[in-house]
Structure formats: C-alpha cells, structure tokens
C-alpha cells in the first residue's frame, strides 16, 4: 500500500508537469508566427515528461493487478492513463504537421490551421486572479473557455485553475484546500463563484467606483 501511495503521489506530480508542458506547447502552436526550433525544444520536453508518466502508469497498473482490484477499478485507472496518451499523440501529430513544411530550423513558419479552425487569432494570456472583485469578470471570462471545454480532463482543468490564481491569495488557498481530484474541481469553481462572483457584490463594487468618479 505504501508503494502504491508513493507511486500515486509521484504520478500526480508528473501529470501536473505534463499538463503544464501541453498547455505551453498548444499556446506555441497557436501563435501566428512559429519557429521550428522553439517547437522542437518544447516537444522534446513534453516527450520526456510523457515517457516518465507512462513508466509510472505502467508500474501502478501492475500493482493494481497484484492487489486483485476489481475490474471496474482497473478499467477506470486504465482509461485515465489512456487519456494522457491520447493527448500526447494528438500533440505529436500537430507538431508533425507544422514541421512538415520546407521551413528550416529557426525560421518563421506559417501558422498552422486544423480542420476545426479557419484562422488563428493572436495568443491570449490567461489572467491570474487574486481576491480583487474588480478583476473577477475579466478572469472568469477567459477561464470559462477552459471550464466549458468538454474534451479537457477535469483534473487538468484543476491544474489550470491553480495556475490561474495568485500564490498566497485567498482564491489560491480556497482552490488548494480541496484535494486535486476531478470530483472536487467543480466544487472549487462553485466556491470561487459564490465567494467572488456574486452579482450583488459586484454591483456594489461598481457602484462605489462610480460614486468615487462622480465625487472627483
């Protein structure tokens, strides 16, 4: 059991690192001007992290079999592992398509367009949120795109949520107070919305700001 717990903790760290690398690579591929060297460096990094994650997943699945887990438990664990592999394969294909042109290493590449997109917009940096209610709408407007993305695993969304809150702030403390599981992701979001996104509170904040402007 101790070996299992240690492996799960290690895997959690590896998954977080893989998710961050995947987010960075996707942002790079979405940029209007791409450099082959930047793409190759980022893909090499995510490949190493996926290899480490894959090795950890394999060990965990072997341990589960030895401990005679139920078929449902094993299938759930296996399906989750496969979702990370699917993500890596999708990124690998995207990178291959982008680098398939004649551009040489280090030169600008034309932007990559897949079948789901007719054009590429400039990259939007995800804002971070502290406990300032004036910044809530700006933050949530951007983060909502991740929140409503059905193809993104909710454990990955949890990592994005952590990265989108300022370290040491009340929102970060709230998010990290929940264990980082798929089940707790929605709870953390709802708690943040209840605490910082209440319409009545936001209206009061904006009214005070308007009154201050009038006084000036």
XYZ file of N, CA and C in Angstrom:
648
model
N 0.829 -1.214 0.000
C 0.000 0.000 0.000
C 0.863 1.263 0.000
N 1.985 1.203 0.780
C 2.879 2.364 0.811
C 3.478 2.618 -0.560
N 3.853 1.519 -1.249
C 4.411 1.658 -2.596
C 3.387 2.261 -3.539
N 2.142 1.850 -3.394
C 1.065 2.374 -4.233
C 0.867 3.869 -3.980
N 0.836 4.265 -2.712
C 0.639 5.674 -2.367
C 1.779 6.536 -2.883
N 3.009 6.030 -2.763
C 4.176 6.782 -3.235
C 4.125 6.961 -4.745
N 3.720 5.905 -5.459
C 3.620 5.980 -6.914
C 2.526 6.959 -7.338
N 1.406 6.946 -6.627
C 0.309 7.856 -6.965
C 0.721 9.311 -6.751
N 1.476 9.545 -5.682
C 1.950 10.906 -5.424
C 2.923 11.353 -6.509
N 3.815 10.440 -6.903
C 4.766 10.754 -7.969
C 4.024 11.007 -9.277
N 3.020 10.180 -9.552
C 2.271 10.344 -10.795
C 1.508 11.662 -10.828
N 0.977 12.063 -9.692
C 0.269 13.333 -9.622
C 1.193 14.484 -10.015
N 2.430 14.439 -9.534
C 3.409 15.473 -9.888
C 3.737 15.424 -11.371
N 3.911 14.207 -11.904
C 4.240 14.047 -13.324
C 3.082 14.514 -14.213
N 1.870 14.244 -13.788
C 0.713 14.676 -14.577
C 0.612 16.195 -14.608
N 0.896 16.814 -13.473
C 0.865 18.283 -13.426
C 1.916 18.870 -14.362
N 3.127 18.275 -14.348
C 4.209 18.751 -15.217
C 3.848 18.540 -16.685
N 3.248 17.386 -17.000
C 2.841 17.096 -18.375
C 1.762 18.078 -18.833
N 0.801 18.357 -17.955
C -0.287 19.282 -18.293
C 0.241 20.681 -18.580
N 1.189 21.138 -17.758
C 1.785 22.463 -17.993
C 2.522 22.493 -19.331
N 3.279 21.431 -19.620
C 4.023 21.366 -20.886
C 3.074 21.338 -22.075
N 1.973 20.584 -21.934
C 0.996 20.503 -23.024
C 0.353 21.864 -23.280
N 0.033 22.568 -22.205
C -0.569 23.905 -22.330
C 0.396 24.861 -23.032
N 1.675 24.807 -22.641
C 2.677 25.681 -23.256
C 2.869 25.361 -24.738
N 2.904 24.070 -25.059
C 3.093 23.671 -26.455
C 1.894 24.069 -27.302
N 0.691 23.889 -26.771
C -0.508 24.286 -27.520
C -0.538 25.792 -27.759
N -0.116 26.550 -26.749
C -0.055 28.002 -26.906
C 0.959 28.379 -27.981
N 2.076 27.671 -28.013
C 3.108 27.938 -29.011
C 2.603 27.614 -30.412
N 1.895 26.499 -30.549
C 1.374 26.097 -31.857
C 0.255 27.023 -32.335
N -0.393 27.705 -31.384
C -1.489 28.608 -31.740
C -0.996 29.992 -32.136
N 0.289 30.265 -31.920
C 0.832 31.579 -32.260
C 0.827 31.783 -33.773
N 0.739 33.051 -34.172
C 0.703 33.360 -35.605
C 2.043 33.046 -36.267
N 3.132 33.480 -35.625
C 4.459 33.209 -36.156
C 5.116 32.125 -35.310
N 5.498 31.037 -35.966
C 6.097 29.905 -35.263
C 7.548 29.726 -35.676
N 8.374 29.262 -34.742
C 9.754 28.909 -35.052
C 9.948 27.419 -34.825
N 10.528 26.768 -35.833
C 10.710 25.326 -35.754
C 11.534 24.931 -34.539
N 12.565 25.707 -34.226
C 13.439 25.376 -33.102
C 12.673 25.411 -31.781
N 11.796 26.410 -31.606
C 11.007 26.502 -30.378
C 10.065 25.307 -30.244
N 9.441 24.942 -31.343
C 8.520 23.801 -31.323
C 9.256 22.514 -30.978
N 10.424 22.304 -31.594
C 11.194 21.089 -31.351
C 11.659 20.991 -29.903
N 12.073 22.116 -29.323
C 12.528 22.123 -27.923
C 11.366 21.778 -26.999
N 10.214 22.419 -27.215
C 9.057 22.159 -26.363
C 8.540 20.734 -26.513
N 8.594 20.218 -27.742
C 8.120 18.854 -27.947
C 9.067 17.846 -27.300
N 10.366 18.121 -27.323
C 11.340 17.245 -26.659
C 11.071 17.207 -25.152
N 10.755 18.357 -24.579
C 10.462 18.423 -23.144
C 9.217 17.617 -22.786
N 8.161 17.799 -23.567
C 6.923 17.079 -23.244
C 7.064 15.588 -23.519
N 7.904 15.210 -24.472
C 8.134 13.788 -24.757
C 8.795 13.105 -23.565
N 9.787 13.770 -22.967
C 10.462 13.204 -21.799
C 9.495 13.066 -20.630
N 8.654 14.083 -20.431
C 7.701 14.028 -19.329
C 6.652 12.947 -19.551
N 6.227 12.768 -20.804
C 5.256 11.712 -21.073
C 5.875 10.335 -20.855
N 7.136 10.177 -21.223
C 7.820 8.896 -21.023
C 7.873 8.546 -19.539
N 8.201 9.538 -18.698
C 8.242 9.309 -17.252
C 6.848 8.971 -16.720
N 5.841 9.679 -17.223
C 4.466 9.448 -16.800
C 4.005 8.052 -17.217
N 4.360 7.647 -18.429
C 3.976 6.330 -18.941
C 4.588 5.220 -18.098
N 5.854 5.374 -17.727
C 6.527 4.376 -16.897
C 5.846 4.263 -15.535
N 5.479 5.397 -14.974
C 4.806 5.412 -13.675
C 3.428 4.761 -13.769
N 2.688 5.063 -14.836
C 1.367 4.458 -15.040
C 1.469 2.940 -15.158
N 2.468 2.473 -15.883
C 2.653 1.030 -16.074
C 2.888 0.325 -14.737
N 3.728 0.913 -13.901
C 4.007 0.325 -12.586
C 2.746 0.290 -11.726
N 1.974 1.362 -11.783
C 0.751 1.426 -10.990
C -0.270 0.379 -11.438
N -0.414 0.222 -12.733
C -1.356 -0.775 -13.253
C -0.926 -2.186 -12.867
N 0.372 -2.434 -12.864
C 0.882 -3.746 -12.451
C 0.593 -4.000 -10.977
N 0.764 -2.966 -10.153
C 0.478 -3.104 -8.723
C -1.012 -3.365 -8.476
N -1.853 -2.692 -9.256
C -3.293 -2.892 -9.108
C -3.682 -4.342 -9.405
N -3.052 -4.921 -10.418
C -3.337 -6.306 -10.759
C -2.902 -7.250 -9.643
N -1.740 -6.960 -9.049
C -1.232 -7.803 -7.962
C -2.109 -7.718 -6.726
N -2.731 -6.566 -6.513
C -3.584 -6.382 -5.341
C -5.016 -6.841 -5.589
N -5.233 -7.455 -6.729
C -6.544 -8.026 -7.062
C -7.667 -6.992 -6.965
N -7.479 -5.877 -7.638
C -8.526 -4.851 -7.654
C -9.685 -5.323 -8.520
N -10.825 -4.666 -8.424
C -11.989 -5.041 -9.230
C -11.760 -4.618 -10.682
N -12.510 -5.215 -11.572
C -12.379 -4.888 -12.994
C -12.761 -3.439 -13.264
N -13.744 -2.923 -12.518
C -14.174 -1.534 -12.692
C -13.068 -0.569 -12.268
N -12.402 -0.872 -11.139
C -11.309 -0.031 -10.650
C -10.165 0.001 -11.656
N -9.839 -1.181 -12.187
C -8.732 -1.266 -13.144
C -9.083 -0.538 -14.439
N -10.299 -0.729 -14.904
C -10.720 -0.086 -16.154
C -10.721 1.433 -16.019
N -11.184 1.934 -14.870
C -11.202 3.378 -14.639
C -9.778 3.939 -14.653
N -8.865 3.235 -13.975
C -7.468 3.673 -13.926
C -6.835 3.623 -15.309
N -7.099 2.547 -16.036
C -6.525 2.370 -17.373
C -7.047 3.443 -18.336
N -8.341 3.742 -18.261
C -8.935 4.749 -19.148
C -8.325 6.124 -18.909
N -8.078 6.449 -17.639
C -7.460 7.736 -17.312
C -6.048 7.817 -17.882
N -5.300 6.735 -17.729
C -3.936 6.695 -18.282
C -3.956 6.885 -19.795
N -4.927 6.245 -20.436
C -5.043 6.350 -21.884
C -5.362 7.773 -22.343
N -6.097 8.532 -21.525
C -6.453 9.899 -21.906
C -5.205 10.779 -22.044
N -4.201 10.532 -21.185
C -2.952 11.295 -21.278
C -2.158 10.875 -22.515
N -2.216 9.590 -22.829
C -1.524 9.120 -24.036
C -2.195 9.686 -25.289
N -3.522 9.726 -25.284
C -4.251 10.307 -26.419
C -3.871 11.774 -26.613
N -3.742 12.492 -25.487
C -3.358 13.899 -25.542
C -1.971 14.052 -26.161
N -1.053 13.191 -25.750
C 0.312 13.266 -26.274
C 0.336 12.947 -27.766
N -0.414 11.933 -28.173
C -0.449 11.552 -29.593
C -1.010 12.691 -30.446
N -2.070 13.340 -29.940
C -2.673 14.455 -30.674
C -1.672 15.596 -30.852
N -0.918 15.902 -29.788
C 0.101 16.953 -29.876
C 1.216 16.545 -30.833
N 1.582 15.286 -30.782
C 2.646 14.787 -31.666
C 2.259 14.952 -33.134
N 1.010 14.650 -33.455
C 0.528 14.794 -34.833
C 0.500 16.262 -35.248
N 0.057 17.130 -34.327
C 0.027 18.555 -34.636
C 1.421 19.076 -34.941
N 2.357 18.701 -34.081
C 3.745 19.147 -34.271
C 4.288 18.630 -35.604
N 4.012 17.380 -35.912
C 4.484 16.786 -37.165
C 3.928 17.543 -38.371
N 2.646 17.906 -38.281
C 2.022 18.644 -39.388
C 2.647 20.025 -39.569
N 2.938 20.677 -38.443
C 3.524 22.009 -38.514
C 4.931 21.958 -39.097
N 5.702 20.966 -38.680
C 7.101 20.869 -39.110
C 7.263 20.177 -40.464
N 6.158 19.760 -41.057
C 6.231 19.034 -42.322
C 6.576 19.934 -43.499
N 6.486 21.284 -43.298
C 6.792 22.219 -44.380
C 8.274 22.258 -44.709
N 8.646 23.163 -45.566
C 10.024 23.288 -46.017
C 10.852 24.228 -45.169
N 10.220 24.834 -44.139
C 10.945 25.814 -43.324
C 12.118 25.164 -42.617
N 13.218 25.845 -42.570
C 14.408 25.339 -41.911
C 14.358 25.664 -40.423
N 15.194 24.965 -39.677
C 15.250 25.147 -38.230
C 15.544 26.608 -37.875
N 14.681 27.192 -37.021
C 14.908 28.556 -36.559
C 14.228 29.620 -37.383
N 13.626 29.249 -38.493
C 12.962 30.253 -39.330
C 11.485 30.298 -39.007
N 10.843 31.386 -39.390
C 9.421 31.518 -39.136
C 8.630 30.522 -39.972
N 7.602 29.977 -39.382
C 6.722 29.045 -40.078
C 5.363 29.690 -40.263
N 4.656 29.349 -41.320
C 3.284 29.853 -41.443
C 2.442 29.247 -40.347
N 1.394 29.976 -39.944
C 0.611 29.437 -38.837
C -0.094 28.170 -39.263
N -0.330 27.309 -38.295
C -0.941 26.012 -38.527
C -2.455 26.118 -38.366
N -3.206 25.610 -39.317
C -4.653 25.638 -39.253
C -5.177 24.210 -39.334
N -5.947 23.772 -38.333
C -6.538 22.445 -38.382
C -7.962 22.545 -38.911
N -8.650 21.397 -38.988
C -9.978 21.366 -39.598
C -11.017 22.057 -38.745
N -10.710 22.268 -37.469
C -11.696 22.883 -36.587
C -11.581 24.401 -36.552
N -10.599 24.949 -37.263
C -10.383 26.386 -37.185
C -10.060 26.949 -38.553
N -10.690 28.026 -38.902
C -10.464 28.658 -40.196
C -9.328 29.660 -40.140
N -9.017 30.194 -38.987
C -7.930 31.149 -38.859
C -7.384 31.092 -37.452
N -6.193 31.634 -37.261
C -5.565 31.665 -35.955
C -5.562 33.076 -35.408
N -6.089 33.235 -34.221
C -6.104 34.532 -33.570
C -4.841 34.677 -32.728
N -4.453 35.903 -32.387
C -3.286 36.089 -31.517
C -3.492 35.377 -30.191
N -2.414 34.882 -29.640
C -2.470 34.157 -28.378
C -2.979 35.057 -27.252
N -3.877 34.524 -26.442
C -4.411 35.260 -25.295
C -3.813 34.668 -24.027
N -3.169 35.512 -23.240
C -2.572 35.050 -21.995
C -3.655 34.925 -20.931
N -3.715 33.756 -20.293
C -4.716 33.527 -19.267
C -4.426 34.394 -18.058
N -5.377 35.244 -17.632
C -5.128 36.131 -16.489
C -5.127 35.354 -15.183
N -4.460 35.902 -14.174
C -4.483 35.310 -12.844
C -5.373 36.152 -11.951
N -5.963 35.492 -10.962
C -6.934 36.172 -10.103
C -6.466 36.151 -8.656
N -6.494 37.352 -8.020
C -6.261 37.412 -6.579
C -7.644 37.564 -5.933
N -7.790 38.337 -4.893
C -9.121 38.469 -4.288
C -9.779 39.812 -4.605
N -9.310 40.480 -5.674
C -9.892 41.762 -6.065
C -11.167 41.528 -6.877
N -12.335 41.873 -6.337
C -13.593 41.598 -7.048
C -13.698 42.317 -8.390
N -12.958 43.423 -8.547
C -12.991 44.157 -9.820
C -12.391 43.334 -10.960
N -11.537 42.371 -10.619
C -10.862 41.568 -11.630
C -11.580 40.259 -11.921
N -12.652 39.981 -11.170
C -13.315 38.687 -11.321
C -13.869 38.477 -12.731
N -14.601 39.440 -13.266
C -15.221 39.263 -14.578
C -14.180 39.048 -15.672
N -13.081 39.798 -15.614
C -12.017 39.627 -16.598
C -11.426 38.232 -16.507
N -11.186 37.788 -15.264
C -10.636 36.449 -15.057
C -11.597 35.373 -15.539
N -12.845 35.431 -15.096
C -13.779 34.359 -15.394
C -14.142 34.307 -16.879
N -14.195 35.451 -17.533
C -14.491 35.473 -18.968
C -13.488 34.634 -19.749
N -12.202 34.709 -19.347
C -11.169 33.937 -20.033
C -11.143 32.483 -19.562
N -11.208 32.284 -18.245
C -11.093 30.920 -17.726
C -12.302 30.069 -18.098
N -13.427 30.702 -18.329
C -14.646 29.972 -18.669
C -14.464 29.129 -19.932
N -13.567 29.560 -20.816
C -13.304 28.790 -22.043
C -12.721 27.426 -21.703
N -11.826 27.410 -20.712
C -11.258 26.137 -20.254
C -12.320 25.343 -19.504
N -13.070 26.035 -18.655
C -14.087 25.390 -17.824
C -15.125 24.654 -18.673
N -15.487 25.215 -19.810
C -16.540 24.636 -20.645
C -16.007 23.731 -21.745
N -14.682 23.528 -21.798
C -14.087 22.662 -22.814
C -14.313 21.196 -22.443
N -15.217 20.541 -23.153
C -15.610 19.175 -22.791
C -14.492 18.157 -23.000
N -13.572 18.420 -23.921
C -12.521 17.450 -24.234
C -11.365 17.475 -23.234
N -11.345 18.447 -22.323
C -10.260 18.567 -21.344
C -10.636 17.851 -20.049
N -9.764 16.972 -19.601
C -9.986 16.242 -18.354
C -10.097 17.228 -17.188
N -11.007 16.962 -16.267
C -11.232 17.909 -15.171
C -10.065 17.976 -14.205
N -9.228 16.941 -14.173
C -8.003 17.042 -13.369
C -7.032 18.046 -13.982
N -7.021 18.094 -15.313
C -6.193 19.096 -15.993
C -6.766 20.496 -15.759
N -8.091 20.602 -15.802
C -8.723 21.897 -15.530
C -8.365 22.374 -14.125
N -8.261 21.429 -13.198
C -7.899 21.784 -11.822
C -6.510 22.415 -11.786
N -5.578 21.830 -12.556
C -4.224 22.380 -12.591
C -4.223 23.776 -13.217
N -5.028 23.981 -14.255
C -5.144 25.310 -14.862
C -5.717 26.297 -13.848
N -6.685 25.834 -13.056
C -7.306 26.702 -12.062
C -6.291 27.126 -11.006
N -5.458 26.193 -10.580
C -4.412 26.516 -9.606
C -3.459 27.555 -10.187
N -3.025 27.319 -11.444
C -2.083 28.235 -12.090
C -2.696 29.617 -12.328
N -4.025 29.684 -12.351
C -4.706 30.949 -12.660
C -5.061 31.752 -11.416
N -4.608 31.304 -10.257
C -4.818 32.066 -9.029
C -3.465 32.500 -8.479
N -3.425 33.660 -7.887
C -2.161 34.233 -7.397
C -1.702 33.496 -6.139
N -0.434 33.051 -6.104
C 0.082 32.365 -4.913
C -0.080 33.224 -3.660
N -0.549 32.601 -2.585
C -0.720 33.309 -1.328
C -2.027 34.061 -1.202
N -2.804 34.132 -2.294
C -4.078 34.862 -2.256
C -5.188 33.968 -1.711
N -6.312 34.581 -1.367
C -7.461 33.824 -0.870
C -7.980 32.815 -1.906
N -8.080 33.204 -3.203
C -8.520 32.218 -4.197
C -7.603 31.001 -4.281
N -6.272 31.215 -4.231
C -5.348 30.082 -4.284
C -5.535 29.176 -3.067
N -5.711 29.776 -1.896
C -5.921 28.992 -0.677
C -7.214 28.178 -0.758
N -8.236 28.784 -1.337
C -9.504 28.072 -1.493
C -9.340 26.885 -2.430
N -8.720 27.110 -3.575
C -8.535 26.042 -4.563
C -7.699 24.910 -3.985
N -6.614 25.260 -3.293
C -5.712 24.233 -2.770
C -6.266 23.569 -1.513
N -7.352 24.095 -0.958
C -7.949 23.462 0.221
C -8.696 22.185 -0.155
N -9.021 22.035 -1.456
C -9.659 20.816 -1.935
C -8.598 19.865 -2.478
N -8.712 18.568 -2.232
C -7.822 17.613 -2.908
C -8.005 17.735 -4.415
N -6.910 17.716 -5.162
C -6.966 17.965 -6.610
C -7.491 16.751 -7.363
N -8.797 16.515 -7.270
C -9.444 15.417 -7.981
C -10.489 15.976 -8.935
N -10.898 15.128 -9.887
C -11.913 15.558 -10.853
C -13.217 15.913 -10.143
N -13.551 15.150 -9.091
C -14.796 15.392 -8.364
C -14.788 16.747 -7.658
N -13.613 17.159 -7.171
C -13.529 18.406 -6.414
C -13.344 19.638 -7.292
N -13.046 19.434 -8.582
C -12.819 20.593 -9.460
C -14.055 21.503 -9.497
N -15.226 20.912 -9.754
C -16.448 21.725 -9.843
C -16.777 22.374 -8.508
N -16.474 21.664 -7.406
C -16.725 22.236 -6.084
C -15.873 23.491 -5.880
N -14.605 23.407 -6.296
C -13.704 24.549 -6.139
C -14.186 25.731 -6.978
N -14.620 25.462 -8.208
C -15.114 26.526 -9.090
C -16.362 27.176 -8.497
N -17.297 26.348 -8.030
C -18.531 26.884 -7.458
C -18.255 27.712 -6.207
N -17.274 27.284 -5.416
C -16.924 28.029 -4.214
C -16.356 29.400 -4.589
N -15.494 29.425 -5.600
C -14.928 30.694 -6.062
C -16.019 31.625 -6.588
N -16.930 31.069 -7.365
C -18.009 31.884 -7.930
C -18.920 32.418 -6.822
N -19.166 31.591 -5.808
C -20.008 32.013 -4.694
C -19.315 33.102 -3.877
N -17.997 32.963 -3.722
C -17.255 33.904 -2.874
C -16.959 35.213 -3.601
N -16.558 35.137 -4.869
C -16.082 36.342 -5.562
C -16.955 36.794 -6.737
N -17.838 35.913 -7.225
C -18.591 36.250 -8.431
C -20.055 36.548 -8.221
N -20.456 36.772 -6.969
C -21.863 37.099 -6.709
C -22.243 38.408 -7.390
N -23.338 38.387 -8.121
C -23.765 39.579 -8.867
C -24.024 40.756 -7.930
N -24.654 40.490 -6.769
C -24.980 41.569 -5.833
C -23.727 42.256 -5.308
N -22.686 41.448 -5.044
C -21.427 42.011 -4.541
C -20.737 42.828 -5.623
N -20.711 42.299 -6.846
C -20.062 43.009 -7.951
C -20.755 44.333 -8.244
N -22.078 44.333 -8.174
C -22.827 45.571 -8.418
C -22.452 46.632 -7.386
N -22.350 46.225 -6.121
C -21.971 47.167 -5.072
C -20.580 47.736 -5.313
N -19.662 46.880 -5.745
C -18.287 47.332 -6.016
C -18.273 48.370 -7.122
N -18.996 48.092 -8.208
C -19.001 49.009 -9.346
C -19.736 50.314 -9.025
N -20.783 50.224 -8.200
C -21.498 51.441 -7.787
C -20.574 52.337 -6.962
N -19.802 51.725 -6.046
C -18.855 52.507 -5.245
C -17.816 53.181 -6.131
N -17.353 52.458 -7.144
C -16.366 53.033 -8.067
C -16.962 54.214 -8.828
N -18.230 54.061 -9.255
C -18.883 55.157 -9.988
C -19.081 56.371 -9.092
N -19.438 56.140 -7.838
C -19.629 57.242 -6.897
C -18.326 57.983 -6.660
N -17.230 57.226 -6.615
C -15.920 57.857 -6.430
C -15.587 58.744 -7.617
N -15.952 58.292 -8.821
C -15.706 59.083 -10.027
C -16.538 60.361 -10.024
N -17.790 60.243 -9.566
C -18.681 61.402 -9.515
C -18.149 62.449 -8.535
N -17.630 61.985 -7.392
C -17.093 62.899 -6.382
C -15.897 63.685 -6.905
N -15.150 63.022 -7.787
C -13.969 63.721 -8.339
C -14.414 64.818 -9.300
